[in-house]
Amino acid sequence: APKSALKRKAEMVAAKAVDNAVSKIQQRLALLGYDPGSRSGQLDEGTRSAILIFEMDHGIPMEGKISKALLGALKTAETKKKN
């Protein structure tokens, strides 16, 4: 059955929210010295590499994706950088 217009719109909104979240992670990594390459909003190879290196440097499980551990470590690293 074809997707309803409402379902298509909901999927587009969700995809845009994910792109925005990834874009913010890319910006945060770059500010901390972990260059993700392009700031495309896509979880691409450069972003995964930057995440993996950040995870390794901060002693959290190396997953190469956005996780609660990554978000917590980013927040901690940003707080330390400000002080």
Short mmCIF file of C-alpha atoms in Angstrom, two decimals:
data_model
loop_
_atom_site.label_atom_id
_atom_site.label_comp_id
_atom_site.label_asym_id
_atom_site.label_seq_id
_atom_site.Cartn_x
_atom_site.Cartn_y
_atom_site.Cartn_z
CA ALA A 1 0.00 0.00 0.00
CA PRO A 2 1.31 3.49 -0.78
CA LYS A 3 2.47 5.60 2.12
CA SER A 4 0.12 8.27 3.28
CA ALA A 5 1.21 11.89 2.87
CA LEU A 6 1.24 12.22 6.66
CA LYS A 7 3.59 9.23 7.06
CA ARG A 8 5.94 10.60 4.36
CA LYS A 9 5.98 13.98 6.09
CA ALA A 10 6.71 12.34 9.47
CA GLU A 11 9.62 10.40 7.92
CA MET A 12 11.02 13.59 6.37
CA VAL A 13 10.80 15.44 9.69
CA ALA A 14 12.51 12.55 11.49
CA ALA A 15 15.29 12.40 8.87
CA LYS A 16 15.87 16.15 9.18
CA ALA A 17 16.06 15.83 12.99
CA VAL A 18 18.70 13.10 12.63
CA ASP A 19 20.68 15.23 10.15
CA ASN A 20 20.54 18.17 12.58
CA ALA A 21 21.69 16.00 15.48
CA VAL A 22 24.59 14.58 13.46
CA SER A 23 25.53 18.07 12.27
CA LYS A 24 25.69 19.28 15.90
CA ILE A 25 27.87 16.29 16.86
CA GLN A 26 30.15 17.11 13.90
CA GLN A 27 30.47 20.72 15.10
CA ARG A 28 31.17 19.64 18.68
CA LEU A 29 33.83 17.14 17.59
CA ALA A 30 35.52 19.77 15.39
CA LEU A 31 35.61 22.30 18.25
CA LEU A 32 37.35 19.69 20.39
CA GLY A 33 39.95 19.02 17.69
CA TYR A 34 38.42 15.90 16.12
CA ASP A 35 37.88 16.83 12.47
CA PRO A 36 34.90 14.93 11.04
CA GLY A 37 35.56 16.25 7.53
CA SER A 38 32.44 17.68 5.96
CA ARG A 39 29.66 19.01 8.17
CA SER A 40 27.07 17.27 6.01
CA GLY A 41 24.77 16.10 8.77
CA GLN A 42 25.43 12.55 7.56
CA LEU A 43 27.06 9.88 9.70
CA ASP A 44 29.71 9.36 7.03
CA GLU A 45 33.17 7.78 7.16
CA GLY A 46 34.88 10.99 8.35
CA THR A 47 32.38 11.44 11.16
CA ARG A 48 32.66 7.80 12.22
CA SER A 49 36.46 8.10 12.24
CA ALA A 50 36.34 11.27 14.36
CA ILE A 51 33.93 9.58 16.77
CA LEU A 52 36.14 6.46 17.03
CA ILE A 53 39.26 8.51 17.78
CA PHE A 54 37.36 10.62 20.32
CA GLU A 55 36.00 7.45 21.96
CA MET A 56 39.48 5.91 22.11
CA ASP A 57 40.99 9.08 23.60
CA HIS A 58 38.26 9.29 26.25
CA GLY A 59 38.14 5.63 27.27
CA ILE A 60 34.60 4.91 26.19
CA PRO A 61 33.44 1.92 24.11
CA MET A 62 34.55 2.36 20.51
CA GLU A 63 31.33 2.15 18.52
CA GLY A 64 31.77 4.88 15.89
CA LYS A 65 28.20 6.02 16.30
CA ILE A 66 26.18 8.44 18.39
CA SER A 67 25.55 6.91 21.81
CA LYS A 68 24.79 8.00 25.35
CA ALA A 69 28.45 7.37 26.24
CA LEU A 70 29.58 9.61 23.37
CA LEU A 71 27.20 12.41 24.32
CA GLY A 72 28.29 12.25 27.97
CA ALA A 73 31.98 12.29 27.06
CA LEU A 74 31.46 15.22 24.66
CA LYS A 75 29.73 17.19 27.41
CA THR A 76 32.56 16.41 29.87
CA ALA A 77 35.24 17.34 27.33
CA GLU A 78 33.46 20.61 26.47
CA THR A 79 33.16 21.52 30.14
CA LYS A 80 36.89 20.85 30.71
CA LYS A 81 37.79 22.91 27.65
CA LYS A 82 35.83 25.92 28.95
CA ASN A 83 37.61 25.81 32.32
#
